XYZ file of C-alpha atoms in Angstrom:
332
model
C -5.523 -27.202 -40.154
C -7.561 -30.208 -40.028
C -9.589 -30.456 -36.097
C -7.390 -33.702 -35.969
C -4.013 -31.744 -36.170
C -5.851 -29.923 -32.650
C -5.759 -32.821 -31.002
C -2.644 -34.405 -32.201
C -1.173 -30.885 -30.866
C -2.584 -31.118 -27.548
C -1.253 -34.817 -27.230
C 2.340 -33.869 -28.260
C 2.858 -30.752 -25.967
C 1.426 -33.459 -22.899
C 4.137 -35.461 -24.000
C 6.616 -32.377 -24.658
C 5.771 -31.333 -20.815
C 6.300 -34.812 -19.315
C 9.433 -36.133 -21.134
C 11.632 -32.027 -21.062
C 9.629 -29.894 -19.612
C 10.678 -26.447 -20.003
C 14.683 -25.992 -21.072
C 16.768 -23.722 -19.283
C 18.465 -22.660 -21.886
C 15.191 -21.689 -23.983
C 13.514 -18.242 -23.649
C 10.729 -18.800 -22.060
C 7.888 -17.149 -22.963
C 6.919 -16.052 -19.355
C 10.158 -14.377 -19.170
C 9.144 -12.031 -21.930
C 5.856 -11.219 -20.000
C 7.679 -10.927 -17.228
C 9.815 -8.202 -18.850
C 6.886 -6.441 -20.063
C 4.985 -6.113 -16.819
C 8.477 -5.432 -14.763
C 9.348 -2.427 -16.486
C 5.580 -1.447 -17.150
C 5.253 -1.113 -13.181
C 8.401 0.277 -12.894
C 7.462 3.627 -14.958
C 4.028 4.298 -13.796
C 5.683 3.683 -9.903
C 8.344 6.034 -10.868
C 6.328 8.840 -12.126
C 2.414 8.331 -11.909
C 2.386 6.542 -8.339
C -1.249 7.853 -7.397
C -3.914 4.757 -6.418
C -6.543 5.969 -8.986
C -3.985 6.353 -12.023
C -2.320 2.876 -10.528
C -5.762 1.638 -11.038
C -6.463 2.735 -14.116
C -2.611 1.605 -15.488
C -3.685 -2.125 -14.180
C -6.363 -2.156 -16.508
C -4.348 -1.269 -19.259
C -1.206 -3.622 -18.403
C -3.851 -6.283 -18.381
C -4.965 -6.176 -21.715
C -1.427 -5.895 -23.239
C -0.347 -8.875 -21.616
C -3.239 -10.836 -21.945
C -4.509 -9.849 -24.878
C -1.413 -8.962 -26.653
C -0.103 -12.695 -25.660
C -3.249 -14.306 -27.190
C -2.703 -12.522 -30.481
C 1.090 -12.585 -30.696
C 0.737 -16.365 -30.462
C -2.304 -16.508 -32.841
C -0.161 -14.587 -35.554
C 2.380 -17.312 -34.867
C 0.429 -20.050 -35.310
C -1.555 -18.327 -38.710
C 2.061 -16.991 -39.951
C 3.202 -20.854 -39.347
C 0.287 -22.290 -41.516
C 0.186 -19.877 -44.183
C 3.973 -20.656 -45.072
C 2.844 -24.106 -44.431
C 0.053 -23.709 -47.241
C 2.445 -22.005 -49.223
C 5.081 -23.843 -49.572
C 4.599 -27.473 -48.505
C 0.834 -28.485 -48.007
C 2.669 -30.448 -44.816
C 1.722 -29.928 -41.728
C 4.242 -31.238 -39.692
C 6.116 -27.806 -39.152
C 2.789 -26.287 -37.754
C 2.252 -29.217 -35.393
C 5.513 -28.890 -33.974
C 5.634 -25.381 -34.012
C 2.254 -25.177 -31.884
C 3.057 -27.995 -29.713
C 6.568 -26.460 -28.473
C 4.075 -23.153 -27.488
C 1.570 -25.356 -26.106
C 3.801 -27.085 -23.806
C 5.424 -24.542 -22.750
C 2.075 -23.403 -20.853
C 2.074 -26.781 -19.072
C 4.308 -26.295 -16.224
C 3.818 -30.200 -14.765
C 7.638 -31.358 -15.017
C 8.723 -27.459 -13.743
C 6.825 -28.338 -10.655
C 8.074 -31.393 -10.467
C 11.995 -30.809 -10.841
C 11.424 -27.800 -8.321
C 9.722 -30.492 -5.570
C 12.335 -33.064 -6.194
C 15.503 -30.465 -6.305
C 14.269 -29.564 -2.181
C 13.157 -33.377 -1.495
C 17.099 -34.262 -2.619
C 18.577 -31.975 -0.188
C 16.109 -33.679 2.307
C 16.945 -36.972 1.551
C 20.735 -36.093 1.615
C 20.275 -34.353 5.388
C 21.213 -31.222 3.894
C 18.738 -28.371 5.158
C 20.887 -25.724 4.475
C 20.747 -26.342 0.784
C 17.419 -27.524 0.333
C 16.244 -23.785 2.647
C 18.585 -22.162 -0.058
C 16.639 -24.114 -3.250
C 13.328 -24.087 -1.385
C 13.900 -19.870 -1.793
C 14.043 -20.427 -5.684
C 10.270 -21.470 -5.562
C 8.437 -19.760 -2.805
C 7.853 -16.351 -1.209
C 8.151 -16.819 1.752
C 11.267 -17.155 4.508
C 12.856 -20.143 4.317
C 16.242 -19.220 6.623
C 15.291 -21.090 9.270
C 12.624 -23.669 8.191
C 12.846 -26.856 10.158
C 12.605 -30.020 7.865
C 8.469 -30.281 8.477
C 8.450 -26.322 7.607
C 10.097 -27.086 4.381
C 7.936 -30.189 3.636
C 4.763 -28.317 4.394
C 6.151 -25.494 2.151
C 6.873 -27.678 -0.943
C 3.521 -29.581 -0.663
C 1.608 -26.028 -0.519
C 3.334 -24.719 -3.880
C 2.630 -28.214 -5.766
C -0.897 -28.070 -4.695
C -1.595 -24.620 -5.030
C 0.341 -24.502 -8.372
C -1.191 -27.769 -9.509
C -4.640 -25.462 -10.581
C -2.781 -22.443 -12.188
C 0.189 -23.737 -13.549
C -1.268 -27.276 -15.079
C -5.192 -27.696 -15.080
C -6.165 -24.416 -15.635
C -4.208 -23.912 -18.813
C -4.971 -27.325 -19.365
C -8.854 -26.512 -19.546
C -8.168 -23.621 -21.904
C -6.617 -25.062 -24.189
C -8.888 -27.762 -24.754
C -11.619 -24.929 -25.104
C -9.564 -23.625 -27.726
C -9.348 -26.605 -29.500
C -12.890 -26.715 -30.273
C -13.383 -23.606 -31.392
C -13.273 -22.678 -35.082
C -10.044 -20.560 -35.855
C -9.052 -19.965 -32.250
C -6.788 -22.985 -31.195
C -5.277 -24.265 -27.758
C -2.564 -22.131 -27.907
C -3.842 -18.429 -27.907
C -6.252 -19.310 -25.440
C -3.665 -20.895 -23.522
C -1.145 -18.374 -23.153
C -4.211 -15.705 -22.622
C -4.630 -17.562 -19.146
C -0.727 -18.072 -18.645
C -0.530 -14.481 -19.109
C -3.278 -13.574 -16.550
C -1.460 -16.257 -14.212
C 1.824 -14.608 -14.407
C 0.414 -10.927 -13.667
C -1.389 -12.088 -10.935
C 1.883 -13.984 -9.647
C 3.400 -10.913 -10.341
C 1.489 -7.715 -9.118
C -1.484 -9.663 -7.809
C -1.062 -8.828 -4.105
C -2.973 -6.734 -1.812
C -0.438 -4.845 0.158
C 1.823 -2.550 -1.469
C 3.354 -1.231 -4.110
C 0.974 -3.583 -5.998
C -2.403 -2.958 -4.279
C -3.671 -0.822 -7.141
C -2.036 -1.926 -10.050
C -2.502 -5.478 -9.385
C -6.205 -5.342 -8.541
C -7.786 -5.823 -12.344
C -5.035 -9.099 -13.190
C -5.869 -10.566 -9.720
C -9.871 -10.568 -9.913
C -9.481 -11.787 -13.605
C -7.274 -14.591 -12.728
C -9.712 -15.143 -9.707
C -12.448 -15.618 -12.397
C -10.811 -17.823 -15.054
C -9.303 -19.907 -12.375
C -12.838 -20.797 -10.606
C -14.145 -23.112 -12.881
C -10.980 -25.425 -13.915
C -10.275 -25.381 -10.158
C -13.450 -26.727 -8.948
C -13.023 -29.358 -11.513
C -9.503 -30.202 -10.630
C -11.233 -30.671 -6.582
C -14.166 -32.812 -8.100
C -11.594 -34.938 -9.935
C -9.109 -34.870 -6.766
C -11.836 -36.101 -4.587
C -12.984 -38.700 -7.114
C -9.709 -40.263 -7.184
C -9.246 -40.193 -3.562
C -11.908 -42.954 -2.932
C -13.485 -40.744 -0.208
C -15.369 -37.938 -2.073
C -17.431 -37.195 0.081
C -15.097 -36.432 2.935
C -12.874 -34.564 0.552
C -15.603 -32.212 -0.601
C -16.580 -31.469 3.243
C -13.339 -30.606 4.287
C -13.216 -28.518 1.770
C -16.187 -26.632 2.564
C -15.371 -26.640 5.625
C -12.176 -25.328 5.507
C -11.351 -23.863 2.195
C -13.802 -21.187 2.387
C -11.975 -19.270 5.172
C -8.938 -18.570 2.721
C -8.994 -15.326 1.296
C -8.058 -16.925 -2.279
C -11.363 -18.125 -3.951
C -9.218 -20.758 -5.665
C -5.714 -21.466 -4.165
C -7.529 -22.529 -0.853
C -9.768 -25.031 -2.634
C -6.947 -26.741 -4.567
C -4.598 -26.665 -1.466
C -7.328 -28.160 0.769
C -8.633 -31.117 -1.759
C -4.757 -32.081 -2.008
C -4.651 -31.939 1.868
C -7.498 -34.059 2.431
C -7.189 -36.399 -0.174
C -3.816 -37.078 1.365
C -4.915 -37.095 5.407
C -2.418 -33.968 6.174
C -3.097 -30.591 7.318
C -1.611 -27.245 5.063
C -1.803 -24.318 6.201
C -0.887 -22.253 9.443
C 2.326 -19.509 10.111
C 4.544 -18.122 7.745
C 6.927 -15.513 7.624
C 7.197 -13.388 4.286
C 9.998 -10.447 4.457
C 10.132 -10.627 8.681
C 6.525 -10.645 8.556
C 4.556 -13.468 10.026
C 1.126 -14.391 8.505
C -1.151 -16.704 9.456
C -3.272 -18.805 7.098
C -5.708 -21.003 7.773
C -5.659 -24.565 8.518
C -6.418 -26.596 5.698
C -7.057 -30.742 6.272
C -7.022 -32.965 9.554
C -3.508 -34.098 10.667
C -3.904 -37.509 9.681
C -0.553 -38.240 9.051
C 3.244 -36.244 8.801
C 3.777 -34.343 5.605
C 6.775 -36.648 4.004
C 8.766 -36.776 0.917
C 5.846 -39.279 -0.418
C 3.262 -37.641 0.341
C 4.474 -35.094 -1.506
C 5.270 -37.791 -4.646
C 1.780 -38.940 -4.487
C 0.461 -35.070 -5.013
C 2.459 -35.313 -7.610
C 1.163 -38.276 -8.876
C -2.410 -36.739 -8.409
C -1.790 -34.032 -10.452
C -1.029 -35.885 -13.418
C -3.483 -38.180 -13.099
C -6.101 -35.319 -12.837
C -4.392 -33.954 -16.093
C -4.263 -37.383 -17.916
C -8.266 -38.008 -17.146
C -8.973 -34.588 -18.294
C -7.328 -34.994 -21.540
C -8.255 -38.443 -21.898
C -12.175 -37.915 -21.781
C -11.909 -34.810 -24.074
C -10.062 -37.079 -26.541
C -12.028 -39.725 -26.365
C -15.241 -37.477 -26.829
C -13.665 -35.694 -29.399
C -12.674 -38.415 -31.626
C -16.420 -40.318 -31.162
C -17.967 -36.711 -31.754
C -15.918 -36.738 -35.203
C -16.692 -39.866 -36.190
C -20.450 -39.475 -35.510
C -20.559 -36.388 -37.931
């Protein structure tokens, strides 16, 4: 595959993400790694639950899922292009092929239809049924959020989700792109794999303490770097960098996430609101810390225009590896 078929891949998944998004109807393939790690857990929990064999079992259910995503997707795309070799010399099969996987690691328009299915129920008065959808999303209580409790809710799970579920694998699959015989997509669902266990079994308290603790750090350390470039980029496009980048040191370091705090915070002070504060997860109330001045309410825009940041911090990041890749190509 030519390193122009890379690009062209990367383009049409973008586009795939944007314009459908991820079908209900289609197995997704986070629902297979979610089967995998579900009933993994369930059979070391049933009959090895000690913290040291936990610990060691984490390991392991860490390198099937990442690693055997990465190479179940890399046989994929080789099986694809062999038969395409074989039997047509076109490429168009592979390309689509790919760019259906590829997309499918993008999860832009998912967060998008889930902010926009709570901000309906809003709109329509209805906080019954957007508490009810709002629980389709989150983990934490929504029974009796009041409408600025559901608001605050949404905006935290766009912003925090805008690093993990749309940068990040953004970032490695451009990586992949450039490298000879690897491609966006294995690379790409390596890290979607890594996000989903720690989304999964990532969590300190139990039953997951121990066998979440290996997935967790990992994610912790593929996530830093695409996440401090996602708060560079935020900040940029703010037009007040450098106010963005203090509150975030001010602020973001006192979350115990290395990387969720950093993203929430740029959002929040790119936007003038404050994230952040009490929540109640199974009848039991945590307190996180505040993230952001209170500028302003949180509101059905502002939660549009972190929506609107996100995708222009994906378009610019695709945009100036494009337009570096194609003047590196035509330079050599």
């Amino acid at each position: 595959m030519t390193d122009f078929n890379s690009l062209i891949i990367l383009l049409i998944a973008a586009g795939l993400d944007y314009l459908i998004g991820d079908p209900q109807s289609w197995l997704h393939p986070v629902q297979v790694m979610g089967w995998v790690i579900t009933h993994y857990t369930q059979i070391f929990f049933k009959y090895l639950n000690q913290p040291r064999i936990l610990r060691v079992a984490g390991i392991f259910l860490t390198l099937i899922v990442v690693l055997g995503s990465a190479l179940t997707t890399g046989l994929i795309r080789y099986g694809v292009q062999v038969l395409v070799v074989e039997f047509s010399g076109n490429a168009i099969l592979s390309i689509a092929v790919e760019s259906i996987l590829l997309a499918s690691c993008f999860a832009g328009r998912s967060l998008r239809d889930a902010a926009e299915d709570v901000l309906y129920w809003i709109d329509q008065g209805d906080l019954v049924t957007a508490r009810q959808r709002l629980s389709c999303y989150v983990g934490r209580d929504t029974e009796t959020l009041s409408e600025s409790e559901i608001l605050r809710a949404v905006l935290e799970t766009v912003t925090e989700n805008a690093t993990d579920g749309v940068m990040a694998p953004l970032f490695y699959a451009l990586i992949g792109a450039v490298l000879p015989g690897i491609g966006s997509v294995p690379l790409a669902f390596a890290y979607k794999a890594t996000s989903t266990l720690d989304s999964m079994v990532g969590y300190r308290e139990a039953p997951y303490k121990d066998m979440g603790w290996f997935s967790a750090k990992l994610d912790d350390v593929l996530t830093w770097l695409p996440c401090r470039l996602t708060v560079i980029t935020i900040a940029i496009l703010s037009g007040k960098p450098k106010y963005v980048l203090n509150i975030c040191q001010r602020d973001a370091i006192f979350d115990p996430s290395p990387n969720a705090g950093w993203s929430e915070c740029a959002y929040a002070a790119a936007l003038g609101v404050q994230l952040g504060g009490e929540n109640s997860y199974r009848g039991v109330i945590k307190h996180k810390p505040l993230l952001g001045d209170p500028q302003q309410p949180i509101t059905s825009t502002t939660i549009e225009h972190a929506l609107q940041l996100t995708r222009s911090c994906f378009l610019i990041e695709l945009g100036l590896f494009t337009v570096g890749f194609v003047l590196w190509h035509l330079g050599n």
